[in-house]
Short mmCIF file of C-alpha atoms and ligand atoms in Angstrom, two decimals:
data_model
loop_
_atom_site.label_atom_id
_atom_site.label_comp_id
_atom_site.label_asym_id
_atom_site.label_seq_id
_atom_site.Cartn_x
_atom_site.Cartn_y
_atom_site.Cartn_z
CA MET A 1 87.30 99.57 100.26
CA ASN A 2 91.06 99.80 99.74
CA VAL A 3 91.03 103.51 100.61
CA TYR A 4 89.24 102.58 103.82
CA ASP A 5 91.65 99.71 104.57
CA SER A 6 94.66 101.95 103.85
CA SER A 7 93.44 104.58 106.27
CA ARG A 8 92.93 101.90 108.95
CA ILE A 9 96.48 100.63 108.32
CA ALA A 10 97.78 104.22 108.58
CA ASP A 11 95.95 104.58 111.94
CA MET A 12 97.65 101.40 113.18
CA LEU A 13 101.09 102.56 112.09
CA LYS A 14 100.56 105.98 113.72
CA LYS A 15 99.83 104.17 116.98
CA GLU A 16 103.20 102.45 116.56
CA GLY A 17 104.90 105.83 116.33
CA TYR A 18 105.20 106.10 112.54
CA GLU A 19 104.32 109.26 110.63
CA GLU A 20 103.12 109.62 107.07
CA THR A 21 105.56 111.00 104.49
CA LEU A 22 105.05 111.87 100.85
CA LYS A 23 108.76 111.27 100.07
CA GLN A 24 109.65 107.66 99.59
CA ALA A 25 113.33 108.32 100.32
CA GLU A 26 112.31 109.28 103.87
CA ALA A 27 110.16 106.21 104.47
CA ASP A 28 111.27 103.56 106.95
CA ILE A 29 108.32 101.48 105.80
CA VAL A 30 106.89 101.35 102.31
CA LEU A 31 103.59 99.51 102.21
CA PHE A 32 101.58 98.79 99.06
CA ASN A 33 97.89 98.09 99.50
CA THR A 34 96.86 96.20 96.41
CA CYS A 35 93.87 95.43 94.21
CA HIS A 36 93.43 92.23 92.21
CA ILE A 37 90.15 92.99 90.47
CA ARG A 38 91.66 93.43 87.00
CA GLU A 39 94.99 92.33 85.58
CA LYS A 40 96.31 95.87 85.20
CA ALA A 41 95.79 96.67 88.88
CA ALA A 42 97.81 93.61 89.90
CA GLU A 43 100.62 94.16 87.38
CA LYS A 44 101.34 97.59 88.77
CA LEU A 45 102.45 96.07 92.04
CA PHE A 46 105.58 94.45 90.67
CA SER A 47 106.82 97.56 88.87
CA ASP A 48 106.12 99.66 91.98
CA LEU A 49 107.96 97.12 94.12
CA GLY A 50 110.97 97.26 91.78
CA ARG A 51 111.11 101.03 92.19
CA ALA A 52 110.77 100.79 95.97
CA LYS A 53 113.66 98.31 96.06
CA LEU A 54 115.98 100.77 94.26
CA ILE A 55 115.19 103.46 96.83
CA ALA A 56 115.62 100.97 99.67
CA ASP A 57 119.09 100.07 98.28
CA GLU A 58 120.12 103.74 98.21
CA ARG A 59 118.95 104.16 101.78
CA ALA A 60 120.86 101.02 102.79
CA GLU A 61 124.07 102.65 101.53
CA ASN A 62 123.46 105.37 104.12
CA GLY A 63 122.86 102.75 106.80
CA GLN A 64 119.06 103.18 106.80
CA ARG A 65 116.81 100.16 106.86
CA THR A 66 113.61 100.11 104.78
CA ILE A 67 110.84 97.64 105.44
CA ILE A 68 108.84 96.82 102.32
CA GLY A 69 105.37 95.37 102.81
CA VAL A 70 102.44 94.38 100.64
CA ALA A 71 98.82 94.19 101.77
CA GLY A 72 95.51 93.50 100.06
CA CYS A 73 93.98 91.20 97.51
CA VAL A 74 97.04 90.59 95.32
CA VAL A 75 98.64 88.94 98.37
CA GLN A 76 95.55 86.80 98.90
CA ALA A 77 95.61 85.64 95.28
CA GLU A 78 99.36 85.35 94.64
CA ASP A 79 100.41 84.19 98.11
CA GLU A 80 104.00 82.78 98.03
CA GLN A 81 104.43 83.99 94.43
CA ILE A 82 104.94 87.53 95.71
CA ILE A 83 108.00 86.51 97.70
CA LYS A 84 109.25 84.39 94.79
CA ARG A 85 109.03 87.32 92.38
CA ALA A 86 110.15 89.96 94.87
CA PRO A 87 112.22 88.17 97.55
CA TYR A 88 113.20 91.46 99.19
CA VAL A 89 109.58 91.99 100.39
CA ASP A 90 109.63 91.86 104.19
CA PHE A 91 106.00 91.03 104.74
CA ALA A 92 102.80 90.36 102.82
CA VAL A 93 99.33 90.25 104.39
CA GLY A 94 95.92 89.49 102.90
CA PRO A 95 92.97 91.85 103.36
CA GLN A 96 91.67 89.88 106.36
CA MET A 97 94.97 89.90 108.23
CA TYR A 98 96.23 93.46 108.12
CA PHE A 99 95.38 93.96 111.78
CA ARG A 100 98.50 91.83 112.42
CA ILE A 101 100.84 94.37 110.80
CA PRO A 102 102.06 95.91 114.11
CA GLU A 103 102.95 92.46 115.50
CA ILE A 104 104.73 91.53 112.25
CA LEU A 105 106.66 94.80 112.33
CA HIS A 106 107.84 94.17 115.90
CA LYS A 107 109.13 90.79 114.79
CA ILE A 108 110.92 92.25 111.77
CA GLU A 109 112.39 95.14 113.77
CA ARG A 110 113.81 92.62 116.26
CA THR A 111 115.56 90.51 113.61
CA LYS A 112 118.54 91.87 111.75
CA LYS A 113 118.47 89.23 109.00
CA HIS A 114 115.95 89.57 106.15
CA GLN A 115 113.16 87.05 106.38
CA SER A 116 109.83 87.35 104.58
CA VAL A 117 106.63 86.99 106.61
CA ILE A 118 103.44 86.08 104.78
CA ASP A 119 99.93 85.85 106.21
CA THR A 120 96.88 85.08 104.09
CA ASP A 121 94.67 83.40 106.69
CA PHE A 122 90.94 83.88 106.76
CA PRO A 123 90.35 84.04 110.50
CA ALA A 124 87.04 82.88 111.96
CA ILE A 125 86.99 86.08 114.00
CA SER A 126 86.23 89.52 112.61
CA LYS A 127 89.25 91.63 111.71
CA PHE A 128 87.20 94.68 112.75
CA ASP A 129 87.44 93.58 116.41
CA PHE A 130 91.22 93.85 116.22
CA LEU A 131 91.60 97.23 114.58
CA PRO A 132 92.16 100.39 116.57
CA GLU A 133 89.33 102.92 116.65
CA ASN A 134 88.49 104.35 113.26
CA LYS A 135 89.33 108.05 113.28
CA ALA A 136 87.36 110.57 111.22
CA GLN A 137 89.07 110.83 107.84
CA GLY A 138 87.95 114.46 107.48
CA ALA A 139 84.49 115.80 106.73
CA CYS A 140 83.74 112.69 104.62
CA SER A 141 84.45 109.29 106.11
CA TYR A 142 84.07 105.74 104.95
CA LEU A 143 82.61 103.19 107.32
CA ALA A 144 82.86 99.50 106.39
CA VAL A 145 79.68 97.71 107.47
CA GLN A 146 79.97 94.59 105.36
CA GLU A 147 82.76 92.76 103.63
CA GLY A 148 83.11 89.88 101.19
CA CYS A 149 80.68 88.46 98.69
CA ASN A 150 78.69 85.27 98.10
CA ASN A 151 77.54 86.16 94.60
CA PHE A 152 80.31 84.56 92.56
CA CYS A 153 79.89 86.51 89.35
CA THR A 154 81.88 84.37 86.94
CA TYR A 155 84.43 87.12 86.11
CA CYS A 156 85.14 88.29 89.64
CA VAL A 157 87.91 87.52 92.16
CA VAL A 158 86.26 89.21 95.15
CA PRO A 159 84.60 86.10 96.64
CA TYR A 160 88.04 84.41 96.59
CA THR A 161 90.16 87.31 97.83
CA ARG A 162 87.78 88.99 100.29
CA GLY A 163 85.98 85.80 101.28
CA ALA A 164 82.38 85.10 102.26
CA GLU A 165 79.97 87.85 103.19
CA TYR A 166 80.26 89.18 106.70
CA SER A 167 78.19 91.95 108.33
CA ARG A 168 79.27 93.93 111.37
CA SER A 169 76.79 94.30 114.22
CA VAL A 170 74.43 97.29 114.34
CA ALA A 171 75.96 98.39 117.66
CA ASP A 172 79.52 98.32 116.25
CA VAL A 173 78.49 100.36 113.24
CA LEU A 174 76.61 102.93 115.36
CA THR A 175 79.54 103.29 117.78
CA GLU A 176 81.90 103.90 114.86
CA ALA A 177 79.49 106.35 113.21
CA LYS A 178 79.16 108.36 116.45
CA ARG A 179 82.93 108.48 116.83
CA LEU A 180 83.34 109.71 113.24
CA ILE A 181 80.72 112.43 113.74
CA ALA A 182 82.37 113.53 117.00
CA GLY A 183 85.63 113.82 115.02
CA GLY A 184 84.09 116.25 112.53
CA THR A 185 82.58 113.94 109.91
CA LEU A 186 79.54 115.40 108.16
CA GLU A 187 79.19 112.72 105.49
CA ILE A 188 79.38 108.97 106.01
CA ASN A 189 79.64 106.51 103.15
CA LEU A 190 78.73 102.99 104.29
CA LEU A 191 80.92 100.48 102.54
CA GLY A 192 80.64 96.89 101.52
CA GLN A 193 81.33 94.86 98.38
CA ASN A 194 77.68 93.97 98.57
CA VAL A 195 76.47 96.56 101.02
CA ASN A 196 72.75 96.15 100.37
CA SER A 197 72.83 92.54 101.50
CA TYR A 198 73.90 93.81 104.95
CA HIS A 199 72.41 91.61 107.69
CA GLY A 200 74.10 92.55 110.96
CA GLU A 201 72.72 91.62 114.37
CA ASP A 202 71.16 94.15 116.71
CA GLU A 203 71.57 94.03 120.51
CA SER A 204 68.88 91.37 120.90
CA GLY A 205 70.55 89.15 118.32
CA LYS A 206 67.96 89.89 115.65
CA GLU A 207 69.24 90.27 112.08
CA ARG A 208 68.72 93.75 110.66
CA ASN A 209 68.94 94.92 107.07
CA LEU A 210 70.51 97.95 105.44
CA ALA A 211 67.25 99.94 105.47
CA TYR A 212 67.12 99.57 109.27
CA LEU A 213 70.78 100.58 109.58
CA LEU A 214 70.32 103.66 107.37
CA HIS A 215 67.40 104.87 109.50
CA LYS A 216 69.41 104.37 112.71
CA ILE A 217 72.44 106.24 111.37
CA ALA A 218 70.30 109.03 109.93
CA GLU A 219 68.96 109.66 113.45
CA LEU A 220 72.43 110.52 114.78
CA ASP A 221 72.87 114.19 115.67
CA GLY A 222 75.29 116.16 113.56
CA LEU A 223 75.34 113.94 110.48
CA LYS A 224 74.44 115.85 107.30
CA ARG A 225 74.94 113.34 104.50
CA LEU A 226 74.67 109.60 104.13
CA ARG A 227 75.60 107.27 101.25
CA TYR A 228 76.13 103.55 100.76
CA THR A 229 78.12 101.66 98.16
CA THR A 230 78.27 99.22 96.33
CA SER A 231 74.88 97.63 95.82
CA TYR A 232 73.83 94.51 93.99
CA PRO A 233 70.70 95.06 91.81
CA ALA A 234 68.87 91.88 92.88
CA ASP A 235 69.18 92.90 96.54
CA MET A 236 67.54 96.33 96.11
CA THR A 237 64.43 95.63 98.23
CA ASP A 238 61.37 97.88 98.19
CA GLU A 239 62.11 98.74 101.82
CA LEU A 240 65.58 99.97 100.84
CA ILE A 241 64.25 101.87 97.83
CA THR A 242 61.74 103.64 100.13
CA CYS A 243 64.67 104.94 102.21
CA HIS A 244 65.46 107.18 99.22
CA LYS A 245 62.09 108.83 99.79
CA ASP A 246 62.03 108.88 103.59
CA ILE A 247 65.59 109.68 104.67
CA ASP A 248 66.36 113.27 103.79
CA ILE A 249 70.12 113.06 104.43
CA LEU A 250 70.45 110.09 102.07
CA MET A 251 72.13 111.68 99.04
CA PRO A 252 70.27 111.54 95.69
CA TYR A 253 72.96 109.49 94.00
CA LEU A 254 73.31 105.72 93.82
CA HIS A 255 75.99 103.45 92.38
CA LEU A 256 74.23 100.36 91.05
CA PRO A 257 76.40 98.30 88.71
CA VAL A 258 74.56 96.62 85.83
CA GLN A 259 77.69 95.22 84.07
CA SER A 260 75.84 94.38 80.84
CA GLY A 261 72.48 95.04 79.19
CA SER A 262 72.24 91.60 77.59
CA ASP A 263 70.31 88.89 79.44
CA LYS A 264 72.40 86.20 77.78
CA ILE A 265 75.61 87.81 79.08
CA LEU A 266 74.14 88.56 82.51
CA LYS A 267 73.28 84.86 82.78
CA ALA A 268 76.79 83.83 81.72
CA MET A 269 78.10 86.28 84.32
CA ASN A 270 75.92 84.50 86.93
CA ARG A 271 74.21 87.76 87.80
CA ARG A 272 70.85 87.22 89.56
CA HIS A 273 69.04 89.86 87.50
CA SER A 274 67.94 90.47 83.94
CA SER A 275 68.23 93.85 82.29
CA SER A 276 64.48 94.44 82.74
CA ASP A 277 64.73 93.56 86.47
CA TYR A 278 67.44 96.17 86.70
CA LEU A 279 65.44 98.80 84.83
CA LYS A 280 62.43 98.16 87.08
CA VAL A 281 64.56 98.83 90.16
CA VAL A 282 65.86 102.06 88.59
CA GLU A 283 62.33 103.18 87.82
CA LYS A 284 61.24 102.54 91.41
CA LEU A 285 64.23 104.52 92.65
CA TYR A 286 63.46 107.43 90.32
CA THR A 287 59.85 107.37 91.60
CA ALA A 288 60.95 107.22 95.26
CA ASN A 289 63.17 110.25 94.76
CA PRO A 290 62.70 112.12 91.47
CA LYS A 291 66.00 113.96 92.08
CA LEU A 292 67.98 110.73 92.26
CA LYS A 293 70.71 110.05 89.67
CA MET A 294 72.59 106.86 89.01
CA SER A 295 76.08 105.57 88.32
CA SER A 296 77.17 102.11 87.27
CA ASP A 297 79.97 99.70 86.37
CA PHE A 298 80.18 98.06 82.95
CA ILE A 299 82.23 95.24 81.51
CA VAL A 300 82.63 95.03 77.73
CA GLY A 301 83.89 92.00 75.84
CA PHE A 302 82.80 89.36 78.35
CA PRO A 303 83.21 85.91 76.72
CA GLY A 304 80.49 85.36 74.10
CA GLU A 305 79.46 89.04 73.86
CA THR A 306 78.25 89.81 70.33
CA ASP A 307 77.60 93.20 68.71
CA GLU A 308 73.94 92.71 69.51
CA ASP A 309 74.63 92.01 73.19
CA PHE A 310 76.80 95.10 73.30
CA ALA A 311 74.05 97.18 71.67
CA GLN A 312 71.76 96.12 74.52
CA THR A 313 74.25 97.57 76.99
CA LEU A 314 74.09 100.87 75.11
CA ASP A 315 70.27 100.67 75.33
CA VAL A 316 70.43 100.48 79.12
CA VAL A 317 72.73 103.52 79.19
CA ASN A 318 70.25 105.45 77.05
CA LYS A 319 67.38 104.50 79.34
CA VAL A 320 69.03 105.18 82.69
CA LYS A 321 71.14 108.20 81.62
CA TYR A 322 73.91 107.65 84.14
CA ILE A 323 75.67 110.73 85.42
CA GLN A 324 78.88 108.84 86.16
CA ALA A 325 80.21 105.39 85.34
CA PHE A 326 83.19 103.05 85.45
CA SER A 327 83.67 100.89 82.39
CA PHE A 328 86.23 98.19 81.79
CA LYS A 329 87.37 95.71 79.21
CA TYR A 330 86.78 92.19 80.46
CA SER A 331 89.98 90.99 82.14
CA ARG A 332 90.65 87.26 82.53
CA ARG A 333 91.27 86.52 86.19
CA PRO A 334 92.94 83.20 87.02
CA GLY A 335 90.72 80.88 89.03
CA THR A 336 87.41 82.42 87.93
CA PRO A 337 84.98 80.43 85.73
CA ALA A 338 84.92 83.03 82.91
CA ALA A 339 88.70 82.87 82.50
CA VAL A 340 88.39 79.39 81.00
CA MET A 341 85.31 80.03 78.86
CA GLU A 342 86.05 79.24 75.25
CA ASN A 343 84.42 82.14 73.45
CA GLN A 344 86.81 84.90 74.59
CA VAL A 345 86.43 88.21 72.75
CA GLU A 346 89.36 89.63 70.80
CA GLU A 347 91.27 92.49 72.42
CA LYS A 348 90.66 94.73 69.39
CA VAL A 349 86.88 94.29 69.67
CA LYS A 350 86.98 94.97 73.41
CA LYS A 351 88.89 98.16 72.79
CA GLU A 352 86.44 99.36 70.11
CA ARG A 353 83.42 98.63 72.29
CA LEU A 354 84.95 100.35 75.29
CA GLU A 355 85.53 103.48 73.23
CA ILE A 356 81.94 103.52 71.97
CA LEU A 357 80.54 102.95 75.45
CA GLN A 358 82.74 105.57 77.07
CA THR A 359 81.86 108.17 74.46
CA LEU A 360 78.18 107.64 75.23
CA LEU A 361 78.72 107.62 79.01
CA PHE A 362 80.87 110.77 78.94
CA ASP A 363 78.22 112.45 76.84
CA TYR A 364 75.54 111.88 79.51
CA GLN A 365 77.97 112.87 82.24
CA THR A 366 78.88 116.12 80.47
CA LYS A 367 75.24 116.92 79.76
CA PHE A 368 74.32 116.44 83.40
CA ASN A 369 77.24 118.56 84.59
CA GLU A 370 76.28 121.29 82.12
CA SER A 371 72.67 121.18 83.33
CA CYS A 372 73.97 122.18 86.78
CA VAL A 373 75.34 125.52 85.55
CA GLY A 374 73.38 128.41 87.08
CA LYS A 375 71.99 126.18 89.86
CA THR A 376 72.78 126.51 93.55
CA MET A 377 74.15 123.37 95.15
CA PRO A 378 75.27 122.54 98.69
CA VAL A 379 78.93 121.57 98.47
CA LEU A 380 80.96 119.85 101.18
CA PHE A 381 84.53 121.16 100.96
CA GLU A 382 87.11 118.59 101.99
CA GLN A 383 90.33 119.23 100.06
CA LYS A 384 92.67 122.09 99.25
CA GLY A 385 93.08 122.78 95.54
CA ARG A 386 96.34 123.27 93.64
CA HIS A 387 96.12 127.07 93.68
CA LYS A 388 96.18 129.25 96.75
CA GLY A 389 92.67 129.93 98.03
CA GLN A 390 91.18 127.07 96.02
CA LEU A 391 89.05 124.44 97.72
CA ILE A 392 87.61 121.26 96.25
CA GLY A 393 84.36 119.79 97.44
CA ARG A 394 81.62 117.39 96.53
CA THR A 395 78.08 118.11 95.45
CA PRO A 396 75.24 115.78 96.51
CA TYR A 397 75.85 113.98 93.18
CA MET A 398 79.54 113.32 93.99
CA GLN A 399 80.67 115.81 91.35
CA ASN A 400 83.96 117.51 92.17
CA LEU A 401 83.48 121.23 92.44
CA HIS A 402 86.24 123.80 92.90
CA ILE A 403 85.96 127.31 94.13
CA GLU A 404 88.14 130.28 95.10
CA THR A 405 87.24 130.90 98.69
CA LYS A 406 88.33 131.69 102.21
CA ASP A 407 89.93 128.70 103.91
CA ASP A 408 87.39 128.68 106.72
CA ASN A 409 84.97 126.94 104.37
CA MET A 410 87.07 123.79 104.66
CA ASN A 411 85.09 120.86 106.11
CA LYS A 412 81.84 122.79 105.80
CA ILE A 413 78.78 122.53 103.59
CA VAL A 414 78.40 125.78 101.68
CA ASP A 415 75.79 126.87 99.10
CA VAL A 416 77.55 127.42 95.79
CA VAL A 417 76.31 128.73 92.44
CA VAL A 418 77.71 126.56 89.65
CA CYS A 419 79.44 128.71 86.99
CA GLU A 420 81.18 126.25 84.67
CA ALA A 421 81.09 122.55 83.91
CA THR A 422 83.32 120.01 82.16
CA THR A 423 82.98 116.22 81.94
CA ASN A 424 84.88 115.73 85.19
CA SER A 425 84.29 118.77 87.33
CA LEU A 426 82.37 121.91 88.13
CA SER A 427 83.50 125.31 89.27
CA GLY A 428 81.43 127.76 91.25
CA LYS A 429 81.06 130.85 93.37
CA GLU A 430 79.87 131.19 96.92
CA LEU A 431 76.27 132.29 97.11
N1 5AD B 1 87.22 92.25 84.24
C1 5AD B 1 86.77 93.51 84.06
N2 5AD B 1 86.11 94.20 85.02
C2 5AD B 1 85.88 93.57 86.20
N3 5AD B 1 85.26 93.98 87.32
C3 5AD B 1 85.30 92.99 88.22
N4 5AD B 1 85.96 91.93 87.71
C4 5AD B 1 86.32 92.27 86.45
C5 5AD B 1 87.02 91.59 85.42
N5 5AD B 1 87.46 90.35 85.56
C6 5AD B 1 84.60 95.28 87.43
C7 5AD B 1 83.08 95.14 87.62
C8 5AD B 1 82.90 95.51 89.07
C9 5AD B 1 84.03 96.50 89.27
C10 5AD B 1 84.41 96.75 90.68
O1 5AD B 1 85.11 95.95 88.56
O2 5AD B 1 82.44 96.05 86.78
O3 5AD B 1 81.62 96.06 89.34
FE1 SF4 B 2 82.29 90.55 92.39
FE2 SF4 B 2 80.35 92.36 92.90
FE3 SF4 B 2 79.78 90.02 91.63
FE4 SF4 B 2 80.43 90.02 94.24
S1 SF4 B 2 78.60 90.97 93.29
S2 SF4 B 2 81.18 88.58 92.70
S3 SF4 B 2 81.97 91.65 94.33
S4 SF4 B 2 81.08 91.74 90.88
#
């Protein structure tokens, strides 16, 4: 979601006449878009800000002004604290208010004296109505259809930083999808913190679900691939699962976070599913599309997690055989219920469990990647590689694949024979 938000902010700044630069010393504006989900992500902000300030000071010696801004969930959570800790920050906006950046910049550009502007409102209106048109981000584009979350998992800051669930209308989503396709997008990834609880209104005011939206988008001419992320297990309806059978451009890969395999921990996390509910959904998905593969998020060392609870998480991994995963040590987030639970797990234990879990996850990931060697896969090339003539693309399973090829394969789907595999990537040859 932050990648999507950052690209929308970049679009807004381009409209204001700014251009992107990779050299910070050239930047008239330095803007950090931040994540508050785990402590580490938030900590990074202050060290990055310190570095930006040094560069801004050097530029000031040459008479150049640098505007330093912060956007995203750290602003929502820390509010005034940001300005207290880094008083040189010119502006800070929460994730619901970044559409105001141009207006804030005009104000700052007009005033010579430094004054920090902070905006963490949650407007009653949709921020999406205030953003300029979303431009295709290349052959693969993100499209936010839903934002926020009402689930309140006890470890998570999202319901506090991104706010209550909100779904964009079907018409808005379709207009944006058509625009992306016209701009060269072949693959659309529908985004939402809880995307499968999408319930946007259609033109007659009737609420429509994600299954309906997927069918509508799949009908659009020119679109070759469709994905959606991230889903909540308890909201995987049979109708949505059937889409994996009926919609041929829906890619055979689904991110469905389980977090833990222990029912006791899932309950303490306030998740609305047990591990067997989750496994039933996975089985239905595998039946709907036998080619489908899964990825997940895991938290180890949630308060009260015993060795036995952790072993149940490993059991789920062995049953589902994920081909990719994100796993984290539980991180205490201020203001969330789990942060004040008494039975916190020692750091050392968290570290040990994370290592065990990641070894198992990487093993399945490597095995799957190796099983692709010798197979032909359609790959969508969307990035230049480090070497001349190298392109990087994505397989239907979101694996990174690189290839030595002619540049005119960029932004195209090409059949590739997979030659080599590692845990994190594949390499191949054009068929
Ligand atoms: N500690 C560790 N991981 C967390 N996540 C969310 N909150 C926390 C936390 N407090 C993880 C979950 C979620 C992913 C986006 O981040 O696994 O699915
Ligand atoms: Fe956070 Fe996801 Fe739980 Fe919502 S469903 S509270 S975003 S972990």
